[in-house]
Amino acid sequence: MFNTFGTIFRLTSFGESHGAGIGGVIDGCPAGLLLDEEFIQAELDKRKPGNAQAGLAGTTRKEADQVKFLSGVYEGRTTGTPLAFFVENSNQKSGDYAKLAETYRPGHADRAYDEKYGFRDPRGGGRSSARETVARVVGGAVAQLYLKKQGINIVAYTEALDGIYAKDFGDFSLETCEKRLFFAPNDEVISHWQERIEEVRRELDTHGGVVSIEAHGVPAGLGEPVFQKLDAYLSYALMGVGAVKAVEIGAGTLAAVSRGSQNNDTMYYEGGKLCYMSNNAGGIEGGISNGQPILLKAYVKPIPSVAKEQKTVSKQGENVNLSIGGRHDICAIPRIVPVLKAMTAMTLMDMFLLQKRMDNHPMDNCMGKGNNF
Amino acid sequence: MFNTFGTIFRLTSFGESHGAGIGGVIDGCPAGLLLDEEFIQAELDKRKPGNAQAGLAGTTRKEADQVKFLSGVYEGRTTGTPLAFFVENSNQKSGDYAKLAETYRPGHADRAYDEKYGFRDPRGGGRSSARETVARVVGGAVAQLYLKKQGINIVAYTEALDGIYAKDFGDFSLETCEKRLFFAPNDEVISHWQERIEEVRRELDTHGGVVSIEAHGVPAGLGEPVFQKLDAYLSYALMGVGAVKAVEIGAGTLAAVSRGSQNNDTMYYEGGKLCYMSNNAGGIEGGISNGQPILLKAYVKPIPSVAKEQKTVSKQGENVNLSIGGRHDICAIPRIVPVLKAMTAMTLMDMFLLQKRMDNHPMDNCMGKGNNF
Amino acid sequence: MFNTFGTIFRLTSFGESHGAGIGGVIDGCPAGLLLDEEFIQAELDKRKPGNAQAGLAGTTRKEADQVKFLSGVYEGRTTGTPLAFFVENSNQKSGDYAKLAETYRPGHADRAYDEKYGFRDPRGGGRSSARETVARVVGGAVAQLYLKKQGINIVAYTEALDGIYAKDFGDFSLETCEKRLFFAPNDEVISHWQERIEEVRRELDTHGGVVSIEAHGVPAGLGEPVFQKLDAYLSYALMGVGAVKAVEIGAGTLAAVSRGSQNNDTMYYEGGKLCYMSNNAGGIEGGISNGQPILLKAYVKPIPSVAKEQKTVSKQGENVNLSIGGRHDICAIPRIVPVLKAMTAMTLMDMFLLQKRMDNHPMDNCMGKGNNF
Amino acid sequence: MFNTFGTIFRLTSFGESHGAGIGGVIDGCPAGLLLDEEFIQAELDKRKPGNAQAGLAGTTRKEADQVKFLSGVYEGRTTGTPLAFFVENSNQKSGDYAKLAETYRPGHADRAYDEKYGFRDPRGGGRSSARETVARVVGGAVAQLYLKKQGINIVAYTEALDGIYAKDFGDFSLETCEKRLFFAPNDEVISHWQERIEEVRRELDTHGGVVSIEAHGVPAGLGEPVFQKLDAYLSYALMGVGAVKAVEIGAGTLAAVSRGSQNNDTMYYEGGKLCYMSNNAGGIEGGISNGQPILLKAYVKPIPSVAKEQKTVSKQGENVNLSIGGRHDICAIPRIVPVLKAMTAMTLMDMFLLQKRMDNHPMDNCMGKGNNF
């Protein structure tokens, strides 16, 4: 298995959903960074089941999810040595899952697992459990602490739920979106989403949605021209989160139906400052950041565990009917929002460390500025 | 710069669009593979400017693009040692580009390059040139030779041009699509696309489109549950091709507006065989292939070099007007189609070698089948 | 910092000598392996200060060093998911080190650290402390559990202390060496070593020695012909342990003064079995294991912390005199012996997983056996 | 197979001893470096069979070995894009080797190859041929061009041949050693070596020796404290060269028989400058360079191909007698000297790029200097 993300800023994630807990080791984090544990815990709380933002879409499970650091911190600052952390599990009702051991849940990796490993952990999917994302959120929170120092801020919010787009109900005020129910970008859409969620729940079904992630203050020059392009790396990071089925940058799918003359982001100088009239590129051209905000969208599929009865098969090869009760979310959103934010943060952090080093390096292949010798 | 793709099956690409040529080294290719140079050249010919499939969308430039292998082959078979190859450049008209040295072309990486490197090669973009993809197509062709032996076949075709979808004009016959103009999936759409291209060309503009890539015969079990998920890796591969702004797997963006009960791919047994009633997952669940065909879509932006006059800026900081003549394509499609096919092939090849090794390995972390000791 | 060892079987080590403890995450360990915690603890106990084998050479410090696994184990067997473990620190007397904060100890990395980081942790060297090797010993013990299943056994013993070679006093009985004082290969040498150690201690000095590591049952075929040669990888592993200043394979330094006709390991067939008349190659030819036992030697320098007064400098730039009391070992041997054994085990494990996969893989570049297609 | 060396400055080597030629791709070389092809060719000429330095120890084969760059150079300077190069083979007498196809040469990898691959290329060993080192020497020469700019100079010379040490005959003048026969460090030893070589040749035998490599001007701070230690990495690089059986740093094997009080390199201040009274550490403490010259020794075994008749076995399993005529060297030295120099250069280059970036990076884990925030 591969459980490490990143090349310079590396998160190695460990733990199972029904074991002692979930943890990770962050290697490559700069020394001297003030490790604001309150901020880290706050990010973690955003993905907690039944947290404020989850509202009606959330599960009714409650988890403590207190992060504890085991190494790499001295007098509140990082020492440059590996940051190890651990989040204890609580409230494990393996029983809830036991009856699923012999059935392949549609839309889940159950069968793929049996094909691949010859066995699987029915207790919430082991490593494939969404609970593993606890480690990612902690890693992303540490990355954000560093990026903020560089003036890079990442905001993530819910763009649409079950086809209902927030933009159709009011303007966005992103600075407050993470405090809103569902991480909504405005207040107006919330009631519409709540109604729809109630409706879907009554239908014993689940629904999907769209999440937007924006990174502001990213300097121009991050990313490599051939492989390790910034947009490619970000796609890898976001598509690597369960339930995401499509990723787009800037205009994304719309770029495919626009013309060059409209899609190009026209540049002009105003007061000696270079400006862009649009950001269809989403802040990345030729795989390299151009200084504009980086705009990403992730399309999230419905939770496959539906209460409504479905046809499926058993491990033994019979056709069976299945209806999944449990205490499941009916949408991966909003709990997936902080996870997508974290993956974006770790990706930018990794690229930033790589490029920043290069920028500071005379004669470097990634820095020709004044290679006059 | 990072110019290597892959972990086990690794392509290291080199060369510039206006240097001696483009080449690459493939390390990690199994020994004993019959190196069908005709097939490789045929794949390469598909991305050639002015090739049959390009039709009216193609540029009028002509290039020889003959691949020559420098090592790793003995009596027509691979020896397991690195396969080095080289494709000489011809017909370099640097003059065509000289006048662009001082101007930032909208939609290009020109400014990002200057920000990053402090200089750039105006002669067609150096490494950022689409010409670099020559090496990828050769790498992908070698990968396909191996995958075919495993019963894995990849087909790539044009789904839509400038919003005109082939499916609206007739059924698909994929086995012949690579022989058709524009790699069209049916005959009916071709004339509609030709008309539209003529129209766009008359308007001195450019357009985008959508490319589909399908991989048939992929065994279940490819991909890792946490990081190195198959869908994440494929997104990295496709988004890493210039002009691609969105990538989707299976139902993709549509999954975000569907319900769990529709989106789940229902399984049932028929004649002792496990069947699926749909493939919204696009052959990948939980990051692992499930044995169904892998379905990918790449959304391609319009070529940014438009003949129509655009506002932009000069390197020196003035606002200028620019109209780009040259001999440019007006759409990255269809020339990008074999490139996307090649990236998919190299990704599957790399994953296959990794997993295949694991499958054959008792007690392996990626193969628990009968770990009875 | 880089805190990960290995490519497939990967140990990521974390923790500080004076923090909460030392731990690690092992990723890539095969599933289904019986995790014999008694064996792992026994290996760990061998490097414990004041352990039986340390005898008079050991420090008088006592540490608990109980290993605790946090993930990756289910009903006593590995699940293929990351194995995280933690060993709590105890008995931290930072005070002992405080007075050293301003002085550069000769033979230590103190000055190099200040040059590199601008600061250092005087409390026993932080990550550079020998205590970090706790994680390596656990990783090596897990590797040994797997290798034993493959019939590969590793034995490590003390070849010489302060120039006194065990071979001059009696034959070796390696099966019992790990039970003997100083991991001595025979009983006869022990009293001679004890006398010498007493003498060196009276002289307020320290001494070095030579450690031998042998791996029996290693199949032929491990290692790559160009880079990632098995002998190169083993050298990296052993030279990466503090205090080791030279590494040799087989005849090693003696090969430089012998003739081809003597140094070559003559092969002959006896009873249809291929035999070697010698093992000057130490089991590795052309970077690849040849099926003979792998023979390694590590030359260990004296502990630089001597009680005898030495001239040195202060961080502030004055010349000062220093004599180091503390509770230090006077020789890195025997405590380094289980660490070198562990590094050898992890290296062979990593190579074995890589090659084993290849051996089982038809058409693999590392396996041409019957490439008849 | 793995044919890439390095992490940031990466050489991917390709080609066979009896194919079209040997080549490589250098990725990660800084832009703007003046590519002095004369220097590169001069380094390459040093490993040429029958070159001046080889003297009587050399083979009588003659090879052109002209290096030709295929990419990455523009107007004589590196562009930061991959540097690809090719050296054509000439004078291939496969016939010379044909008769060896069925015999396992003692001391060669023949049998290990058959065990590993099931087949081998008898024509000079394919990738295992010393001819592959052509690519390493070119890579090392490019690295040296960069390192010289940083004030880092590497010198390599023959310390001893068949037990005859140069230091017993006169003082060293290293600045001229690469111009002397056998890369001798003084003139006095040359005649003694010549006599001995003649003697060994008359005895139809071969001999070994010792090579020293010194790197001057290496700044303090290169290397990582836990894994990726500078001494570990250099050992990997040198032990990865065929025929090397032992590697030592500084006092090396002698450190094992010295006392802490002698082995420690005493520091003192003179005229405000920190000085060392010795360099037993060989410039590396705790895995990190300390600013002193880096001192390395490689112990080289005798060439296994001896003209004298030896006992060995055939692939078919009979005991046979073998005497190898051919046009073989009778010692890997001096031809191995520029190869060991090149490996040292590439290792330092790779580490330097990594660390230099870090040194320039505020808040970096490898650079705490003034982490005052």
Tab-separated table of N, CA and C in Angstrom, chain C residues 179-272:
chain	number	residue	atom	x	y	z
C	179	LYS	N	23.775	-14.525	22.320
C	179	LYS	CA	23.522	-14.725	23.757
C	179	LYS	C	24.757	-14.368	24.575
C	180	ARG	N	25.904	-14.264	23.898
C	180	ARG	CA	27.150	-14.007	24.617
C	180	ARG	C	27.349	-12.525	24.946
C	181	LEU	N	28.175	-12.281	25.972
C	181	LEU	CA	28.592	-10.936	26.323
C	181	LEU	C	29.241	-10.319	25.080
C	182	PHE	N	28.924	-9.083	24.818
C	182	PHE	CA	29.466	-8.352	23.643
C	182	PHE	C	29.068	-8.982	22.315
C	183	PHE	N	28.064	-9.863	22.254
C	183	PHE	CA	27.756	-10.589	21.012
C	183	PHE	C	29.031	-11.222	20.456
C	184	ALA	N	29.837	-11.777	21.332
C	184	ALA	CA	31.112	-12.392	20.916
C	184	ALA	C	30.845	-13.683	20.150
C	185	PRO	N	31.652	-13.954	19.101
C	185	PRO	CA	31.447	-15.176	18.298
C	185	PRO	C	32.019	-16.426	18.980
C	186	ASN	N	32.759	-16.242	20.048
C	186	ASN	CA	33.215	-17.412	20.814
C	186	ASN	C	33.391	-16.997	22.273
C	187	ASP	N	33.583	-17.979	23.163
C	187	ASP	CA	33.717	-17.657	24.588
C	187	ASP	C	35.122	-17.175	24.929
C	188	GLU	N	36.103	-17.731	24.205
C	188	GLU	CA	37.497	-17.487	24.558
C	188	GLU	C	37.875	-16.004	24.581
C	189	VAL	N	37.329	-15.218	23.676
C	189	VAL	CA	37.784	-13.826	23.549
C	189	VAL	C	37.244	-12.910	24.645
C	190	ILE	N	36.164	-13.320	25.267
C	190	ILE	CA	35.449	-12.417	26.179
C	190	ILE	C	36.326	-11.829	27.277
C	191	SER	N	37.076	-12.661	27.944
C	191	SER	CA	37.886	-12.147	29.072
C	191	SER	C	38.925	-11.149	28.566
C	192	HIS	N	39.468	-11.399	27.393
C	192	HIS	CA	40.457	-10.470	26.830
C	192	HIS	C	39.813	-9.118	26.546
C	193	TRP	N	38.588	-9.152	26.019
C	193	TRP	CA	37.896	-7.893	25.750
C	193	TRP	C	37.581	-7.165	27.054
C	194	GLN	N	37.164	-7.943	28.065
C	194	GLN	CA	36.819	-7.312	29.338
C	194	GLN	C	38.018	-6.585	29.947
C	195	GLU	N	39.156	-7.266	29.947
C	195	GLU	CA	40.379	-6.649	30.479
C	195	GLU	C	40.664	-5.335	29.758
C	196	ARG	N	40.635	-5.396	28.418
C	196	ARG	CA	40.974	-4.225	27.628
C	196	ARG	C	40.023	-3.078	27.903
C	197	ILE	N	38.734	-3.399	28.018
C	197	ILE	CA	37.734	-2.353	28.269
C	197	ILE	C	38.013	-1.684	29.603
C	198	GLU	N	38.334	-2.501	30.622
C	198	GLU	CA	38.670	-1.947	31.934
C	198	GLU	C	39.822	-0.960	31.828
C	199	GLU	N	40.838	-1.384	31.066
C	199	GLU	CA	42.058	-0.599	30.872
C	199	GLU	C	41.707	0.739	30.229
C	200	VAL	N	40.912	0.674	29.142
C	200	VAL	CA	40.538	1.894	28.424
C	200	VAL	C	39.730	2.805	29.338
C	201	ARG	N	38.859	2.206	30.145
C	201	ARG	CA	38.037	3.023	31.037
C	201	ARG	C	38.934	3.732	32.077
C	202	ARG	N	39.919	2.997	32.581
C	202	ARG	CA	40.841	3.600	33.552
C	202	ARG	C	41.582	4.776	32.915
C	203	GLU	N	41.862	4.648	31.615
C	203	GLU	CA	42.579	5.721	30.899
C	203	GLU	C	41.626	6.845	30.515
C	204	LEU	N	40.375	6.785	31.001
C	204	LEU	CA	39.351	7.815	30.706
C	204	LEU	C	39.182	8.002	29.207
C	205	ASP	N	39.368	6.907	28.441
C	205	ASP	CA	39.295	7.004	26.986
C	205	ASP	C	38.181	6.100	26.453
C	206	THR	N	38.052	6.038	25.170
C	206	THR	CA	37.065	5.165	24.528
C	206	THR	C	37.751	4.421	23.383
C	207	HIS	N	37.086	3.392	22.857
C	207	HIS	CA	37.709	2.609	21.782
C	207	HIS	C	36.671	2.179	20.740
C	208	GLY	N	37.153	1.681	19.613
C	208	GLY	CA	36.277	1.236	18.527
C	208	GLY	C	36.311	-0.258	18.348
C	209	GLY	N	35.883	-0.706	17.163
C	209	GLY	CA	35.879	-2.133	16.886
C	209	GLY	C	35.289	-2.445	15.523
C	210	VAL	N	35.116	-3.727	15.280
C	210	VAL	CA	34.613	-4.201	13.991
C	210	VAL	C	33.416	-5.127	14.216
C	211	VAL	N	32.349	-4.902	13.447
C	211	VAL	CA	31.153	-5.736	13.538
C	211	VAL	C	30.965	-6.502	12.231
C	212	SER	N	30.644	-7.769	12.328
C	212	SER	CA	30.339	-8.580	11.142
C	212	SER	C	28.853	-8.865	11.085
C	213	ILE	N	28.286	-8.771	9.896
C	213	ILE	CA	26.897	-9.137	9.684
C	213	ILE	C	26.866	-10.161	8.555
C	214	GLU	N	26.192	-11.268	8.797
C	214	GLU	CA	26.081	-12.313	7.773
C	214	GLU	C	24.609	-12.595	7.498
C	215	ALA	N	24.263	-12.733	6.219
C	215	ALA	CA	22.895	-13.103	5.853
C	215	ALA	C	22.950	-14.440	5.128
C	216	HIS	N	22.320	-15.447	5.741
C	216	HIS	CA	22.325	-16.796	5.168
C	216	HIS	C	20.970	-17.105	4.525
C	217	GLY	N	21.007	-17.832	3.413
C	217	GLY	CA	19.763	-18.224	2.748
C	217	GLY	C	19.229	-17.191	1.765
C	218	VAL	N	20.033	-16.188	1.461
C	218	VAL	CA	19.589	-15.183	0.493
C	218	VAL	C	19.633	-15.796	-0.906
C	219	PRO	N	18.523	-15.797	-1.622
C	219	PRO	CA	18.516	-16.394	-2.968
C	219	PRO	C	19.380	-15.583	-3.931
C	220	ALA	N	19.827	-16.249	-4.988
C	220	ALA	CA	20.568	-15.533	-6.033
C	220	ALA	C	19.599	-14.625	-6.775
C	221	GLY	N	20.064	-13.480	-7.243
C	221	GLY	CA	19.228	-12.624	-8.088
C	221	GLY	C	18.775	-11.321	-7.460
C	222	LEU	N	19.126	-11.081	-6.195
C	222	LEU	CA	18.724	-9.800	-5.597
C	222	LEU	C	19.723	-8.716	-5.992
C	223	GLY	N	19.216	-7.570	-6.446
C	223	GLY	CA	20.091	-6.469	-6.821
C	223	GLY	C	19.977	-6.156	-8.296
C	224	GLU	N	20.294	-4.922	-8.642
C	224	GLU	CA	20.186	-4.455	-10.024
C	224	GLU	C	21.575	-4.242	-10.614
C	225	PRO	N	21.744	-4.441	-11.915
C	225	PRO	CA	23.086	-4.414	-12.510
C	225	PRO	C	23.747	-3.036	-12.573
C	226	VAL	N	22.966	-1.949	-12.699
C	226	VAL	CA	23.584	-0.638	-12.921
C	226	VAL	C	23.518	0.215	-11.654
C	227	PHE	N	22.315	0.739	-11.340
C	227	PHE	CA	22.169	1.416	-10.061
C	227	PHE	C	21.278	0.513	-9.195
C	228	GLN	N	21.154	0.835	-7.913
C	228	GLN	CA	20.475	-0.041	-6.947
C	228	GLN	C	21.121	-1.432	-6.875
C	229	LYS	N	22.455	-1.464	-6.970
C	229	LYS	CA	23.159	-2.726	-6.756
C	229	LYS	C	22.985	-3.120	-5.296
C	230	LEU	N	22.931	-4.422	-5.027
C	230	LEU	CA	22.708	-4.869	-3.654
C	230	LEU	C	23.840	-4.428	-2.729
C	231	ASP	N	25.097	-4.517	-3.194
C	231	ASP	CA	26.204	-4.120	-2.315
C	231	ASP	C	26.205	-2.610	-2.074
C	232	ALA	N	25.806	-1.840	-3.096
C	232	ALA	CA	25.743	-0.380	-2.929
C	232	ALA	C	24.668	-0.021	-1.903
C	233	TYR	N	23.529	-0.690	-2.013
C	233	TYR	CA	22.399	-0.417	-1.122
C	233	TYR	C	22.763	-0.788	0.319
C	234	LEU	N	23.447	-1.940	0.489
C	234	LEU	CA	23.846	-2.360	1.835
C	234	LEU	C	24.864	-1.388	2.439
C	235	SER	N	25.751	-0.861	1.597
C	235	SER	CA	26.729	0.117	2.090
C	235	SER	C	26.015	1.370	2.562
C	236	TYR	N	25.018	1.796	1.787
C	236	TYR	CA	24.230	2.968	2.171
C	236	TYR	C	23.592	2.730	3.541
C	237	ALA	N	23.061	1.524	3.728
C	237	ALA	CA	22.353	1.199	4.961
C	237	ALA	C	23.301	1.182	6.170
C	238	LEU	N	24.475	0.561	6.008
C	238	LEU	CA	25.393	0.431	7.145
C	238	LEU	C	26.140	1.735	7.424
C	239	MET	N	26.589	2.414	6.353
C	239	MET	CA	27.322	3.667	6.570
C	239	MET	C	26.384	4.741	7.117
C	240	GLY	N	25.085	4.499	7.004
C	240	GLY	CA	24.100	5.444	7.521
C	240	GLY	C	23.885	5.326	9.023
C	241	VAL	N	24.617	4.402	9.661
C	241	VAL	CA	24.519	4.267	11.115
C	241	VAL	C	25.679	5.046	11.727
C	242	GLY	N	25.395	5.911	12.680
C	242	GLY	CA	26.429	6.744	13.290
C	242	GLY	C	27.599	5.909	13.773
C	243	ALA	N	28.834	6.427	13.679
C	243	ALA	CA	30.066	5.815	14.166
C	243	ALA	C	30.696	4.845	13.169
C	244	VAL	N	29.963	4.430	12.130
C	244	VAL	CA	30.555	3.548	11.123
C	244	VAL	C	31.378	4.397	10.146
C	245	LYS	N	32.656	4.046	9.971
C	245	LYS	CA	33.543	4.818	9.083
C	245	LYS	C	34.022	4.037	7.874
C	246	ALA	N	33.758	2.732	7.835
C	246	ALA	CA	34.143	1.930	6.673
C	246	ALA	C	33.236	0.720	6.584
C	247	VAL	N	32.949	0.326	5.348
C	247	VAL	CA	32.093	-0.840	5.104
C	247	VAL	C	32.790	-1.712	4.071
C	248	GLU	N	32.798	-3.018	4.299
C	248	GLU	CA	33.364	-3.887	3.272
C	248	GLU	C	32.488	-5.111	3.035
C	249	ILE	N	32.591	-5.633	1.827
C	249	ILE	CA	31.826	-6.809	1.406
C	249	ILE	C	32.815	-7.927	1.145
C	250	GLY	N	32.568	-9.110	1.714
C	250	GLY	CA	33.447	-10.255	1.461
C	250	GLY	C	34.884	-9.948	1.846
C	251	ALA	N	35.821	-10.219	0.924
C	251	ALA	CA	37.238	-9.986	1.212
C	251	ALA	C	37.514	-8.511	1.463
C	252	GLY	N	36.684	-7.647	0.913
C	252	GLY	CA	36.775	-6.210	1.167
C	252	GLY	C	38.135	-5.616	0.896
C	253	THR	N	38.736	-4.991	1.935
C	253	THR	CA	40.022	-4.314	1.735
C	253	THR	C	41.105	-5.298	1.274
C	254	LEU	N	40.991	-6.557	1.685
C	254	LEU	CA	42.012	-7.548	1.305
C	254	LEU	C	41.998	-7.833	-0.194
C	255	ALA	N	40.830	-7.634	-0.831
C	255	ALA	CA	40.746	-7.872	-2.283
C	255	ALA	C	41.712	-6.961	-3.032
C	256	ALA	N	42.006	-5.806	-2.420
C	256	ALA	CA	42.875	-4.833	-3.088
C	256	ALA	C	44.328	-5.282	-3.120
C	257	VAL	N	44.681	-6.259	-2.285
C	257	VAL	CA	46.077	-6.750	-2.273
C	257	VAL	C	46.168	-8.201	-2.733
C	258	SER	N	45.081	-8.737	-3.262
C	258	SER	CA	45.148	-10.125	-3.743
C	258	SER	C	45.175	-10.133	-5.273
C	259	ARG	N	45.441	-11.303	-5.847
C	259	ARG	CA	45.494	-11.471	-7.299
C	259	ARG	C	44.193	-12.084	-7.804
C	260	GLY	N	43.863	-11.812	-9.031
C	260	GLY	CA	42.629	-12.353	-9.608
C	260	GLY	C	42.502	-13.841	-9.410
C	261	SER	N	43.613	-14.558	-9.623
C	261	SER	CA	43.537	-16.033	-9.538
C	261	SER	C	43.209	-16.503	-8.120
C	262	GLN	N	43.584	-15.694	-7.087
C	262	GLN	CA	43.210	-16.127	-5.717
C	262	GLN	C	41.848	-15.594	-5.331
C	263	ASN	N	41.555	-14.362	-5.771
C	263	ASN	CA	40.351	-13.684	-5.304
C	263	ASN	C	39.081	-14.263	-5.927
C	264	ASN	N	39.191	-14.756	-7.175
C	264	ASN	CA	38.016	-15.352	-7.810
C	264	ASN	C	37.504	-16.528	-6.990
C	265	ASP	N	36.195	-16.623	-6.845
C	265	ASP	CA	35.595	-17.747	-6.129
C	265	ASP	C	35.345	-18.875	-7.115
C	266	THR	N	36.233	-19.866	-7.111
C	266	THR	CA	36.168	-20.963	-8.072
C	266	THR	C	34.882	-21.779	-7.894
C	267	MET	N	34.222	-22.035	-9.021
C	267	MET	CA	32.994	-22.831	-9.013
C	267	MET	C	33.292	-24.257	-9.474
C	268	TYR	N	32.557	-25.205	-8.950
C	268	TYR	CA	32.676	-26.605	-9.430
C	268	TYR	C	31.363	-27.324	-9.124
C	269	TYR	N	31.149	-28.407	-9.855
C	269	TYR	CA	29.944	-29.204	-9.637
C	269	TYR	C	30.283	-30.439	-8.834
C	270	GLU	N	29.490	-30.702	-7.832
C	270	GLU	CA	29.681	-31.912	-7.031
C	270	GLU	C	28.301	-32.492	-6.779
C	271	GLY	N	28.097	-33.720	-7.205
C	271	GLY	CA	26.777	-34.337	-7.061
C	271	GLY	C	25.711	-33.482	-7.712
C	272	GLY	N	26.050	-32.942	-8.902
C	272	GLY	CA	25.068	-32.140	-9.637
C	272	GLY	C	24.778	-30.792	-9.000
